């Protein structure tokens, strides 16, 4: 378990899966995530099995986000870890909407970046965010991510194409000499 200022990050357990089904069944939560349909428990369980294998192969890191008093509110992780070039793509979702805009996302990301830069010895962490996800963009800027580029019209949603930004942060920008 890794403890931040407002959250702690812990492994995802099978018992967490019904909450993922609930969260990603909500179009407002799903709006800026890759999932365009909701899933029932059975595919979530299959996803979880695949996840365990990828964790064992050290291809990814994924952790549940809990408040310090133990409420599971979301998950955060590093996908596609590139150990040779020392970079990884970050993904985050806070599924409990009443916890949005209170700094939990920023703290979960800072806590994960501590692991990424101080323990995993990564050099660069980046993410993709919908250009119209103002909450997400603001959250990442607060943590110190910079806009590194724009993927033009890369998302098709609600009948139109939308841009995504690539945002990234280097270990040194997070205060870690590497
Ligand atoms: C995006 C997400 C991870 C951010 O987590 P969070 O805990 O809500 O974020 P924080 O509270 O740390 O920061 C959000 C910031 O955006 C601001 N914000 C919210 N809505 C905004 C808007 N429409 N325009 C500008 N800023 C906005 C908040 O005020 C806050 O900034 P502040 O601390 O300066 O006041 C979370 O809301 C979430 O998971 N949303 C649904 C799924 C998603 O979008 N995932 C990310 C995909 S890349």
Short mmCIF file of N, CA and C and ligand atoms in Angstrom, two decimals:
data_model
loop_
_atom_site.label_atom_id
_atom_site.label_comp_id
_atom_site.label_asym_id
_atom_site.label_seq_id
_atom_site.Cartn_x
_atom_site.Cartn_y
_atom_site.Cartn_z
N UNK A 1 0.84 -1.20 0.00
CA UNK A 1 0.00 0.00 0.00
C UNK A 1 0.88 1.26 0.00
N UNK A 2 0.52 2.23 -0.83
CA UNK A 2 1.30 3.47 -0.88
C UNK A 2 0.39 4.60 -0.40
N UNK A 3 0.89 5.39 0.51
CA UNK A 3 0.03 6.40 1.14
C UNK A 3 0.41 7.79 0.63
N UNK A 4 -0.61 8.53 0.18
CA UNK A 4 -0.42 9.92 -0.22
C UNK A 4 -0.95 10.85 0.85
N UNK A 5 -1.31 12.09 0.43
CA UNK A 5 -1.84 13.04 1.42
C UNK A 5 -3.34 12.87 1.65
N UNK A 6 -4.05 12.47 0.59
CA UNK A 6 -5.51 12.32 0.69
C UNK A 6 -5.98 10.91 0.37
N UNK A 7 -5.09 10.14 -0.26
CA UNK A 7 -5.49 8.79 -0.72
C UNK A 7 -4.41 7.78 -0.37
N UNK A 8 -4.80 6.52 -0.43
CA UNK A 8 -3.80 5.46 -0.46
C UNK A 8 -4.11 4.57 -1.65
N UNK A 9 -3.05 4.00 -2.19
CA UNK A 9 -3.17 3.14 -3.37
C UNK A 9 -2.89 1.71 -2.94
N UNK A 10 -3.78 0.82 -3.33
CA UNK A 10 -3.64 -0.59 -2.93
C UNK A 10 -3.97 -1.48 -4.13
N UNK A 11 -3.59 -2.76 -4.06
CA UNK A 11 -3.92 -3.66 -5.19
C UNK A 11 -5.43 -3.77 -5.39
N UNK A 12 -5.83 -4.01 -6.63
CA UNK A 12 -7.25 -4.25 -6.94
C UNK A 12 -7.58 -5.69 -6.56
N UNK A 13 -8.71 -5.87 -5.90
CA UNK A 13 -9.16 -7.20 -5.49
C UNK A 13 -10.40 -7.57 -6.32
N UNK A 14 -10.64 -8.87 -6.42
CA UNK A 14 -11.81 -9.35 -7.16
C UNK A 14 -13.11 -8.71 -6.61
N UNK A 15 -13.15 -8.47 -5.29
CA UNK A 15 -14.36 -7.91 -4.67
C UNK A 15 -14.63 -6.47 -5.14
N UNK A 16 -13.62 -5.83 -5.74
CA UNK A 16 -13.80 -4.46 -6.23
C UNK A 16 -14.60 -4.42 -7.53
N UNK A 17 -14.67 -5.55 -8.24
CA UNK A 17 -15.18 -5.53 -9.62
C UNK A 17 -16.62 -5.02 -9.74
N UNK A 18 -17.54 -5.37 -8.83
CA UNK A 18 -18.90 -4.82 -8.98
C UNK A 18 -18.92 -3.29 -8.97
N UNK A 19 -17.97 -2.67 -8.27
CA UNK A 19 -17.93 -1.20 -8.28
C UNK A 19 -17.51 -0.68 -9.66
N UNK A 20 -16.59 -1.38 -10.32
CA UNK A 20 -16.21 -0.97 -11.69
C UNK A 20 -17.42 -1.05 -12.62
N UNK A 21 -18.21 -2.12 -12.46
CA UNK A 21 -19.40 -2.28 -13.30
C UNK A 21 -20.34 -1.10 -13.07
N UNK A 22 -20.52 -0.72 -11.81
CA UNK A 22 -21.41 0.42 -11.48
C UNK A 22 -20.86 1.72 -12.08
N UNK A 23 -19.57 1.98 -11.85
CA UNK A 23 -19.00 3.25 -12.30
C UNK A 23 -19.05 3.39 -13.83
N UNK A 24 -18.61 2.32 -14.52
CA UNK A 24 -18.51 2.44 -15.98
C UNK A 24 -19.86 2.24 -16.66
N UNK A 25 -20.88 1.92 -15.84
CA UNK A 25 -22.24 1.93 -16.36
C UNK A 25 -22.82 3.34 -16.43
N UNK A 26 -22.11 4.31 -15.86
CA UNK A 26 -22.59 5.69 -15.81
C UNK A 26 -21.96 6.48 -16.97
N UNK A 27 -22.77 6.93 -17.94
CA UNK A 27 -22.21 7.62 -19.11
C UNK A 27 -21.36 8.83 -18.75
N UNK A 28 -21.67 9.49 -17.63
CA UNK A 28 -20.89 10.68 -17.25
C UNK A 28 -19.47 10.30 -16.83
N UNK A 29 -19.34 9.16 -16.16
CA UNK A 29 -18.01 8.68 -15.76
C UNK A 29 -17.26 8.19 -17.00
N UNK A 30 -18.00 7.52 -17.88
CA UNK A 30 -17.40 6.87 -19.06
C UNK A 30 -17.03 7.87 -20.16
N UNK A 31 -17.62 9.04 -20.09
CA UNK A 31 -17.55 10.04 -21.17
C UNK A 31 -16.14 10.24 -21.74
N UNK A 32 -15.14 10.34 -20.86
CA UNK A 32 -13.78 10.61 -21.34
C UNK A 32 -12.87 9.40 -21.24
N UNK A 33 -13.47 8.22 -21.09
CA UNK A 33 -12.68 7.00 -21.04
C UNK A 33 -12.88 6.24 -22.35
N UNK A 34 -12.00 5.29 -22.61
CA UNK A 34 -12.05 4.62 -23.91
C UNK A 34 -13.31 3.76 -24.07
N UNK A 35 -13.92 3.33 -22.94
CA UNK A 35 -15.07 2.43 -23.02
C UNK A 35 -16.30 3.17 -23.56
N UNK A 36 -16.90 2.69 -24.63
CA UNK A 36 -18.08 3.36 -25.17
C UNK A 36 -19.37 2.60 -24.84
N UNK A 37 -19.21 1.43 -24.24
CA UNK A 37 -20.38 0.73 -23.73
C UNK A 37 -20.06 0.26 -22.32
N UNK A 38 -21.09 -0.02 -21.55
CA UNK A 38 -20.84 -0.54 -20.21
C UNK A 38 -20.69 -2.06 -20.27
N UNK A 39 -20.09 -2.63 -19.25
CA UNK A 39 -19.87 -4.07 -19.18
C UNK A 39 -20.56 -4.65 -17.98
N UNK A 40 -20.93 -5.92 -18.09
CA UNK A 40 -21.47 -6.63 -16.93
C UNK A 40 -20.30 -7.24 -16.17
N UNK A 41 -20.61 -7.96 -15.12
CA UNK A 41 -19.56 -8.50 -14.26
C UNK A 41 -18.69 -9.54 -14.97
N UNK A 42 -19.29 -10.36 -15.84
CA UNK A 42 -18.51 -11.46 -16.46
C UNK A 42 -17.30 -10.93 -17.25
N UNK A 43 -17.46 -9.96 -18.17
CA UNK A 43 -16.27 -9.44 -18.85
C UNK A 43 -15.29 -8.73 -17.91
N UNK A 44 -15.82 -8.10 -16.85
CA UNK A 44 -14.92 -7.47 -15.87
C UNK A 44 -14.04 -8.53 -15.23
N UNK A 45 -14.64 -9.70 -14.94
CA UNK A 45 -13.87 -10.77 -14.30
C UNK A 45 -12.79 -11.29 -15.25
N UNK A 46 -13.15 -11.38 -16.55
CA UNK A 46 -12.16 -11.83 -17.53
C UNK A 46 -11.04 -10.80 -17.65
N UNK A 47 -11.43 -9.52 -17.65
CA UNK A 47 -10.43 -8.43 -17.68
C UNK A 47 -9.48 -8.56 -16.49
N UNK A 48 -10.05 -8.89 -15.33
CA UNK A 48 -9.26 -9.00 -14.10
C UNK A 48 -8.24 -10.14 -14.22
N UNK A 49 -8.65 -11.27 -14.81
CA UNK A 49 -7.72 -12.40 -14.98
C UNK A 49 -6.54 -11.98 -15.87
N UNK A 50 -6.85 -11.29 -16.97
CA UNK A 50 -5.79 -10.81 -17.87
C UNK A 50 -4.87 -9.83 -17.17
N UNK A 51 -5.50 -9.03 -16.30
CA UNK A 51 -4.75 -8.02 -15.55
C UNK A 51 -3.69 -8.67 -14.66
N UNK A 52 -4.09 -9.74 -13.99
CA UNK A 52 -3.17 -10.42 -13.07
C UNK A 52 -1.95 -10.93 -13.84
N UNK A 53 -2.21 -11.45 -15.05
CA UNK A 53 -1.08 -11.96 -15.86
C UNK A 53 -0.16 -10.82 -16.27
N UNK A 54 -0.76 -9.70 -16.67
CA UNK A 54 0.06 -8.56 -17.11
C UNK A 54 0.83 -7.96 -15.93
N UNK A 55 0.22 -7.99 -14.75
CA UNK A 55 0.92 -7.51 -13.55
C UNK A 55 2.13 -8.39 -13.25
N UNK A 56 1.91 -9.71 -13.35
CA UNK A 56 3.01 -10.65 -13.07
C UNK A 56 4.15 -10.46 -14.07
N UNK A 57 3.80 -10.16 -15.32
CA UNK A 57 4.84 -9.95 -16.35
C UNK A 57 5.46 -8.55 -16.25
N UNK A 58 5.01 -7.76 -15.28
CA UNK A 58 5.48 -6.39 -15.07
C UNK A 58 5.27 -5.51 -16.30
N UNK A 59 4.15 -5.76 -17.00
CA UNK A 59 3.82 -4.93 -18.16
C UNK A 59 3.04 -3.68 -17.75
N UNK A 60 2.37 -3.78 -16.62
CA UNK A 60 1.51 -2.67 -16.15
C UNK A 60 1.59 -2.56 -14.63
N UNK A 61 1.10 -1.42 -14.14
CA UNK A 61 0.80 -1.28 -12.71
C UNK A 61 -0.62 -0.75 -12.66
N UNK A 62 -1.45 -1.36 -11.83
CA UNK A 62 -2.78 -0.78 -11.63
C UNK A 62 -3.15 -0.91 -10.17
N UNK A 63 -3.65 0.19 -9.61
CA UNK A 63 -3.92 0.22 -8.17
C UNK A 63 -5.29 0.86 -7.92
N UNK A 64 -5.94 0.37 -6.87
CA UNK A 64 -7.20 0.98 -6.43
C UNK A 64 -6.88 2.25 -5.65
N UNK A 65 -7.72 3.28 -5.86
CA UNK A 65 -7.59 4.53 -5.08
C UNK A 65 -8.61 4.47 -3.95
N UNK A 66 -8.11 4.62 -2.73
CA UNK A 66 -9.00 4.69 -1.56
C UNK A 66 -8.76 6.01 -0.85
N UNK A 67 -9.82 6.57 -0.27
CA UNK A 67 -9.62 7.71 0.63
C UNK A 67 -8.89 7.19 1.86
N UNK A 68 -8.35 8.10 2.66
CA UNK A 68 -7.60 7.64 3.84
C UNK A 68 -8.50 6.92 4.84
N UNK A 69 -9.83 7.19 4.75
CA UNK A 69 -10.72 6.42 5.63
C UNK A 69 -11.32 5.19 4.94
N UNK A 70 -10.71 4.77 3.84
CA UNK A 70 -11.01 3.44 3.30
C UNK A 70 -12.13 3.33 2.29
N UNK A 71 -12.58 4.46 1.68
CA UNK A 71 -13.61 4.38 0.64
C UNK A 71 -12.92 4.20 -0.71
N UNK A 72 -13.29 3.14 -1.43
CA UNK A 72 -12.73 2.88 -2.74
C UNK A 72 -13.40 3.79 -3.76
N UNK A 73 -12.63 4.71 -4.37
CA UNK A 73 -13.26 5.72 -5.24
C UNK A 73 -12.82 5.61 -6.70
N UNK A 74 -11.80 4.80 -6.99
CA UNK A 74 -11.36 4.74 -8.38
C UNK A 74 -10.11 3.91 -8.55
N UNK A 75 -9.46 4.07 -9.69
CA UNK A 75 -8.21 3.35 -9.91
C UNK A 75 -7.27 4.19 -10.76
N UNK A 76 -6.00 3.90 -10.64
CA UNK A 76 -4.96 4.64 -11.36
C UNK A 76 -3.87 3.64 -11.74
N UNK A 77 -3.26 3.85 -12.88
CA UNK A 77 -2.25 2.86 -13.26
C UNK A 77 -1.32 3.34 -14.36
N UNK A 78 -0.35 2.52 -14.64
CA UNK A 78 0.60 2.75 -15.73
C UNK A 78 0.42 1.61 -16.73
N UNK A 79 0.06 1.97 -17.95
CA UNK A 79 -0.11 0.96 -19.00
C UNK A 79 1.12 0.98 -19.87
N UNK A 80 1.33 -0.12 -20.56
CA UNK A 80 2.42 -0.19 -21.53
C UNK A 80 3.73 0.39 -20.98
N UNK A 81 4.23 -0.22 -19.94
CA UNK A 81 5.51 0.23 -19.37
C UNK A 81 6.63 -0.18 -20.34
N UNK A 82 7.43 0.79 -20.72
CA UNK A 82 8.56 0.55 -21.63
C UNK A 82 9.83 0.61 -20.77
N UNK A 83 10.30 -0.55 -20.34
CA UNK A 83 11.42 -0.60 -19.40
C UNK A 83 12.72 -0.15 -20.04
N UNK A 84 12.88 -0.39 -21.36
CA UNK A 84 14.12 0.02 -22.02
C UNK A 84 14.25 1.55 -22.07
N UNK A 85 13.16 2.19 -22.50
CA UNK A 85 13.20 3.65 -22.65
C UNK A 85 12.72 4.37 -21.40
N UNK A 86 12.31 3.61 -20.42
CA UNK A 86 11.92 4.11 -19.10
C UNK A 86 10.75 5.10 -19.17
N UNK A 87 9.70 4.72 -19.92
CA UNK A 87 8.50 5.54 -19.92
C UNK A 87 7.25 4.68 -19.80
N UNK A 88 6.15 5.32 -19.50
CA UNK A 88 4.88 4.60 -19.36
C UNK A 88 3.73 5.58 -19.54
N UNK A 89 2.57 5.01 -19.94
CA UNK A 89 1.36 5.83 -20.11
C UNK A 89 0.47 5.66 -18.88
N UNK A 90 0.03 6.79 -18.36
CA UNK A 90 -0.80 6.77 -17.15
C UNK A 90 -2.28 6.82 -17.51
N UNK A 91 -3.09 6.11 -16.72
CA UNK A 91 -4.55 6.20 -16.86
C UNK A 91 -5.17 6.33 -15.48
N UNK A 92 -6.26 7.06 -15.40
CA UNK A 92 -6.93 7.24 -14.09
C UNK A 92 -8.43 7.38 -14.29
N UNK A 93 -9.17 6.86 -13.34
CA UNK A 93 -10.62 7.11 -13.30
C UNK A 93 -11.07 7.14 -11.85
N UNK A 94 -11.73 8.23 -11.50
CA UNK A 94 -12.41 8.28 -10.21
C UNK A 94 -13.88 8.05 -10.51
N UNK A 95 -14.39 6.91 -10.07
CA UNK A 95 -15.75 6.51 -10.42
C UNK A 95 -16.81 7.10 -9.51
N UNK A 96 -16.42 7.44 -8.30
CA UNK A 96 -17.39 8.04 -7.35
C UNK A 96 -17.43 9.55 -7.62
N UNK A 97 -18.47 9.98 -8.33
CA UNK A 97 -18.51 11.36 -8.83
C UNK A 97 -18.51 12.42 -7.73
N UNK A 98 -19.07 12.05 -6.56
CA UNK A 98 -19.13 13.05 -5.49
C UNK A 98 -17.73 13.36 -4.95
N UNK A 99 -16.73 12.58 -5.39
CA UNK A 99 -15.34 12.85 -4.95
C UNK A 99 -14.56 13.67 -6.00
N UNK A 100 -15.20 13.99 -7.12
CA UNK A 100 -14.51 14.81 -8.12
C UNK A 100 -14.25 16.22 -7.55
N UNK A 101 -13.22 16.85 -8.08
CA UNK A 101 -12.91 18.27 -7.79
C UNK A 101 -12.50 18.53 -6.34
N UNK A 102 -11.99 17.53 -5.68
CA UNK A 102 -11.54 17.75 -4.29
C UNK A 102 -10.08 17.38 -4.12
N UNK A 103 -9.38 17.22 -5.23
CA UNK A 103 -7.94 16.97 -5.14
C UNK A 103 -7.55 15.50 -5.02
N UNK A 104 -8.53 14.59 -5.04
CA UNK A 104 -8.19 13.17 -4.90
C UNK A 104 -7.43 12.66 -6.14
N UNK A 105 -7.88 13.12 -7.33
CA UNK A 105 -7.21 12.66 -8.55
C UNK A 105 -5.76 13.12 -8.58
N UNK A 106 -5.54 14.41 -8.28
CA UNK A 106 -4.17 14.95 -8.30
C UNK A 106 -3.30 14.21 -7.28
N UNK A 107 -3.84 13.94 -6.10
CA UNK A 107 -3.03 13.26 -5.08
C UNK A 107 -2.74 11.81 -5.49
N UNK A 108 -3.72 11.15 -6.09
CA UNK A 108 -3.49 9.76 -6.54
C UNK A 108 -2.38 9.74 -7.59
N UNK A 109 -2.39 10.72 -8.50
CA UNK A 109 -1.37 10.76 -9.55
C UNK A 109 0.00 11.08 -8.95
N UNK A 110 0.06 12.07 -8.04
CA UNK A 110 1.35 12.38 -7.40
C UNK A 110 1.91 11.15 -6.69
N UNK A 111 1.02 10.41 -6.03
CA UNK A 111 1.46 9.23 -5.28
C UNK A 111 2.00 8.17 -6.24
N UNK A 112 1.30 7.98 -7.35
CA UNK A 112 1.76 6.99 -8.34
C UNK A 112 3.07 7.45 -8.99
N UNK A 113 3.20 8.76 -9.23
CA UNK A 113 4.44 9.26 -9.84
C UNK A 113 5.63 9.05 -8.91
N UNK A 114 5.38 9.15 -7.60
CA UNK A 114 6.45 8.85 -6.64
C UNK A 114 6.96 7.43 -6.84
N UNK A 115 6.05 6.50 -7.02
CA UNK A 115 6.42 5.10 -7.28
C UNK A 115 7.15 4.99 -8.62
N UNK A 116 6.58 5.65 -9.63
CA UNK A 116 7.14 5.54 -10.99
C UNK A 116 8.57 6.07 -11.06
N UNK A 117 8.81 7.22 -10.43
CA UNK A 117 10.12 7.87 -10.58
C UNK A 117 11.12 7.45 -9.50
N UNK A 118 10.62 7.16 -8.28
CA UNK A 118 11.56 6.85 -7.19
C UNK A 118 11.82 5.36 -7.04
N UNK A 119 10.85 4.52 -7.42
CA UNK A 119 11.02 3.08 -7.23
C UNK A 119 11.21 2.34 -8.55
N UNK A 120 10.42 2.72 -9.56
CA UNK A 120 10.49 1.98 -10.83
C UNK A 120 11.55 2.56 -11.76
N UNK A 121 12.11 3.71 -11.34
CA UNK A 121 13.20 4.34 -12.10
C UNK A 121 12.78 4.74 -13.51
N UNK A 122 11.51 5.16 -13.67
CA UNK A 122 11.07 5.65 -14.97
C UNK A 122 11.59 7.08 -15.17
N UNK A 123 11.58 7.50 -16.42
CA UNK A 123 12.11 8.82 -16.78
C UNK A 123 10.99 9.77 -17.24
N UNK A 124 9.97 9.20 -17.86
CA UNK A 124 8.93 10.02 -18.49
C UNK A 124 7.58 9.30 -18.32
N UNK A 125 6.60 10.00 -17.81
CA UNK A 125 5.23 9.45 -17.74
C UNK A 125 4.34 10.39 -18.55
N UNK A 126 3.54 9.80 -19.42
CA UNK A 126 2.66 10.62 -20.26
C UNK A 126 1.25 10.06 -20.21
N UNK A 127 0.32 10.82 -20.73
CA UNK A 127 -1.07 10.37 -20.79
C UNK A 127 -1.75 11.04 -21.98
N UNK A 128 -2.89 10.49 -22.32
CA UNK A 128 -3.74 11.09 -23.34
C UNK A 128 -5.00 11.58 -22.67
N UNK A 129 -5.45 12.76 -23.02
CA UNK A 129 -6.68 13.29 -22.43
C UNK A 129 -7.48 13.99 -23.51
N UNK A 130 -8.80 13.80 -23.49
CA UNK A 130 -9.65 14.51 -24.46
C UNK A 130 -9.45 16.01 -24.28
N UNK A 131 -9.31 16.72 -25.38
CA UNK A 131 -9.07 18.17 -25.29
C UNK A 131 -10.21 18.88 -24.57
N UNK A 132 -11.42 18.32 -24.63
CA UNK A 132 -12.55 18.97 -23.96
C UNK A 132 -12.78 18.43 -22.54
N UNK A 133 -11.83 17.65 -22.01
CA UNK A 133 -11.94 17.19 -20.62
C UNK A 133 -11.22 18.20 -19.72
N UNK A 134 -11.89 19.34 -19.49
CA UNK A 134 -11.24 20.46 -18.79
C UNK A 134 -10.83 20.05 -17.37
N UNK A 135 -11.64 19.22 -16.73
CA UNK A 135 -11.31 18.78 -15.37
C UNK A 135 -10.02 17.96 -15.38
N UNK A 136 -9.93 17.04 -16.33
CA UNK A 136 -8.74 16.20 -16.43
C UNK A 136 -7.50 17.05 -16.73
N UNK A 137 -7.60 17.93 -17.72
CA UNK A 137 -6.45 18.76 -18.12
C UNK A 137 -5.97 19.58 -16.93
N UNK A 138 -6.92 20.20 -16.21
CA UNK A 138 -6.55 21.03 -15.05
C UNK A 138 -5.87 20.18 -13.97
N UNK A 139 -6.42 19.00 -13.75
CA UNK A 139 -5.85 18.10 -12.73
C UNK A 139 -4.40 17.77 -13.09
N UNK A 140 -4.14 17.43 -14.34
CA UNK A 140 -2.78 17.03 -14.74
C UNK A 140 -1.83 18.23 -14.70
N UNK A 141 -2.33 19.41 -15.11
CA UNK A 141 -1.47 20.60 -15.04
C UNK A 141 -1.06 20.90 -13.59
N UNK A 142 -2.01 20.72 -12.68
CA UNK A 142 -1.70 20.97 -11.25
C UNK A 142 -0.54 20.11 -10.78
N UNK A 143 -0.51 18.86 -11.28
CA UNK A 143 0.53 17.92 -10.86
C UNK A 143 1.87 18.25 -11.52
N UNK A 144 1.82 18.99 -12.65
CA UNK A 144 3.06 19.37 -13.32
C UNK A 144 3.21 18.81 -14.73
N UNK A 145 2.16 18.14 -15.22
CA UNK A 145 2.21 17.66 -16.61
C UNK A 145 2.16 18.86 -17.56
N UNK A 146 2.88 18.70 -18.68
CA UNK A 146 2.85 19.73 -19.73
C UNK A 146 2.23 19.15 -20.98
N UNK A 147 1.63 20.02 -21.76
CA UNK A 147 1.09 19.57 -23.05
C UNK A 147 2.23 19.33 -24.01
N UNK A 148 2.30 18.14 -24.55
CA UNK A 148 3.40 17.78 -25.45
C UNK A 148 2.95 17.70 -26.90
N UNK A 149 1.66 17.66 -27.12
CA UNK A 149 1.18 17.60 -28.49
C UNK A 149 -0.31 17.37 -28.56
N UNK A 150 -0.82 17.41 -29.78
CA UNK A 150 -2.24 17.19 -30.02
C UNK A 150 -2.42 16.09 -31.04
N UNK A 151 -3.24 15.12 -30.71
CA UNK A 151 -3.65 14.12 -31.69
C UNK A 151 -4.96 14.63 -32.27
N UNK A 152 -4.93 15.05 -33.52
CA UNK A 152 -6.09 15.71 -34.09
C UNK A 152 -7.18 14.72 -34.49
N UNK A 153 -8.41 15.00 -34.08
CA UNK A 153 -9.60 14.24 -34.49
C UNK A 153 -9.40 12.73 -34.32
N UNK A 154 -8.89 12.35 -33.15
CA UNK A 154 -8.53 10.95 -32.94
C UNK A 154 -9.62 10.18 -32.19
N UNK A 155 -10.59 10.92 -31.65
CA UNK A 155 -11.70 10.27 -30.94
C UNK A 155 -13.01 10.56 -31.68
N UNK A 156 -13.78 9.50 -31.96
CA UNK A 156 -15.09 9.70 -32.57
C UNK A 156 -16.14 9.47 -31.50
N UNK A 157 -16.88 10.50 -31.20
CA UNK A 157 -17.86 10.41 -30.12
C UNK A 157 -19.03 11.33 -30.42
N UNK A 158 -20.21 10.85 -30.12
CA UNK A 158 -21.44 11.63 -30.34
C UNK A 158 -21.47 12.22 -31.74
N UNK A 159 -21.06 11.40 -32.70
CA UNK A 159 -21.20 11.77 -34.11
C UNK A 159 -20.16 12.74 -34.63
N UNK A 160 -19.08 13.00 -33.86
CA UNK A 160 -18.08 13.95 -34.34
C UNK A 160 -16.69 13.52 -33.88
N UNK A 161 -15.69 14.02 -34.59
CA UNK A 161 -14.30 13.73 -34.21
C UNK A 161 -13.80 14.80 -33.23
N UNK A 162 -13.01 14.33 -32.24
CA UNK A 162 -12.48 15.23 -31.21
C UNK A 162 -10.97 15.05 -31.09
N UNK A 163 -10.30 16.12 -30.66
CA UNK A 163 -8.85 16.07 -30.44
C UNK A 163 -8.53 15.49 -29.06
N UNK A 164 -7.34 14.95 -28.96
CA UNK A 164 -6.79 14.58 -27.64
C UNK A 164 -5.44 15.26 -27.49
N UNK A 165 -5.11 15.61 -26.26
CA UNK A 165 -3.77 16.10 -25.97
C UNK A 165 -2.93 14.96 -25.42
N UNK A 166 -1.64 15.00 -25.75
CA UNK A 166 -0.67 14.19 -25.03
C UNK A 166 -0.08 15.12 -23.98
N UNK A 167 -0.07 14.68 -22.73
CA UNK A 167 0.56 15.47 -21.67
C UNK A 167 1.60 14.60 -21.00
N UNK A 168 2.71 15.19 -20.57
CA UNK A 168 3.77 14.37 -19.99
C UNK A 168 4.53 15.10 -18.89
N UNK A 169 5.24 14.32 -18.11
CA UNK A 169 6.09 14.88 -17.05
C UNK A 169 7.36 14.03 -16.97
N UNK A 170 8.49 14.72 -16.81
CA UNK A 170 9.78 14.05 -16.65
C UNK A 170 10.09 13.91 -15.16
N UNK A 171 10.93 12.92 -14.85
CA UNK A 171 11.31 12.70 -13.44
C UNK A 171 11.85 13.99 -12.83
N UNK A 172 12.71 14.69 -13.56
CA UNK A 172 13.33 15.91 -13.02
C UNK A 172 12.28 16.97 -12.72
N UNK A 173 11.23 17.02 -13.54
CA UNK A 173 10.16 18.01 -13.31
C UNK A 173 9.34 17.65 -12.07
N UNK A 174 9.43 16.39 -11.67
CA UNK A 174 8.74 15.93 -10.45
C UNK A 174 9.68 16.05 -9.24
N UNK A 175 10.89 16.52 -9.49
CA UNK A 175 11.83 16.71 -8.39
C UNK A 175 12.69 15.51 -8.10
N UNK A 176 12.78 14.59 -9.07
CA UNK A 176 13.61 13.39 -8.87
C UNK A 176 14.76 13.44 -9.87
N UNK A 177 16.00 13.45 -9.38
CA UNK A 177 17.17 13.45 -10.25
C UNK A 177 17.33 12.05 -10.84
N UNK A 178 17.43 11.98 -12.16
CA UNK A 178 17.70 10.65 -12.74
C UNK A 178 18.75 10.83 -13.83
C1 LIG B 1 -10.26 13.51 -14.37
C2 LIG B 1 -10.17 13.03 -12.92
C3 LIG B 1 -9.16 11.91 -12.79
C4 LIG B 1 -9.70 14.22 -12.06
O1 LIG B 1 -9.72 13.85 -10.69
P1 LIG B 1 -10.31 14.90 -9.62
O2 LIG B 1 -10.10 14.33 -8.27
O3 LIG B 1 -11.69 15.25 -10.02
O4 LIG B 1 -9.30 16.11 -9.89
P2 LIG B 1 -8.75 17.24 -8.91
O5 LIG B 1 -9.80 17.64 -7.91
O6 LIG B 1 -7.42 16.85 -8.41
O7 LIG B 1 -8.55 18.43 -9.98
C5 LIG B 1 -9.60 18.85 -10.81
C6 LIG B 1 -9.42 20.33 -11.13
O8 LIG B 1 -10.22 20.65 -12.27
C7 LIG B 1 -11.01 21.79 -11.97
N1 LIG B 1 -12.19 21.73 -12.83
C8 LIG B 1 -13.30 20.99 -12.70
N2 LIG B 1 -14.13 21.22 -13.72
C9 LIG B 1 -13.52 22.14 -14.52
C10 LIG B 1 -13.88 22.79 -15.73
N3 LIG B 1 -15.04 22.52 -16.35
N4 LIG B 1 -12.99 23.68 -16.25
C11 LIG B 1 -11.82 23.94 -15.65
N5 LIG B 1 -11.42 23.36 -14.49
C12 LIG B 1 -12.27 22.46 -13.95
C13 LIG B 1 -11.27 21.65 -10.48
O9 LIG B 1 -11.71 22.86 -9.91
C14 LIG B 1 -9.88 21.24 -10.00
O10 LIG B 1 -8.98 22.32 -10.01
P3 LIG B 1 -8.60 23.14 -8.65
O11 LIG B 1 -8.05 22.14 -7.68
O12 LIG B 1 -7.59 24.13 -9.14
O13 LIG B 1 -9.87 23.77 -8.15
C15 LIG B 1 -11.57 12.55 -12.38
O14 LIG B 1 -12.45 13.64 -12.31
C16 LIG B 1 -12.18 11.46 -13.23
O15 LIG B 1 -11.78 10.30 -13.11
N6 LIG B 1 -13.15 11.79 -14.11
C17 LIG B 1 -13.87 10.81 -14.93
C18 LIG B 1 -13.00 9.97 -15.86
C19 LIG B 1 -11.88 10.76 -16.54
O16 LIG B 1 -12.08 11.81 -17.10
N7 LIG B 1 -10.66 10.18 -16.47
C20 LIG B 1 -9.48 10.77 -17.08
C21 LIG B 1 -9.33 10.37 -18.50
S1 LIG B 1 -7.83 11.06 -19.21
#
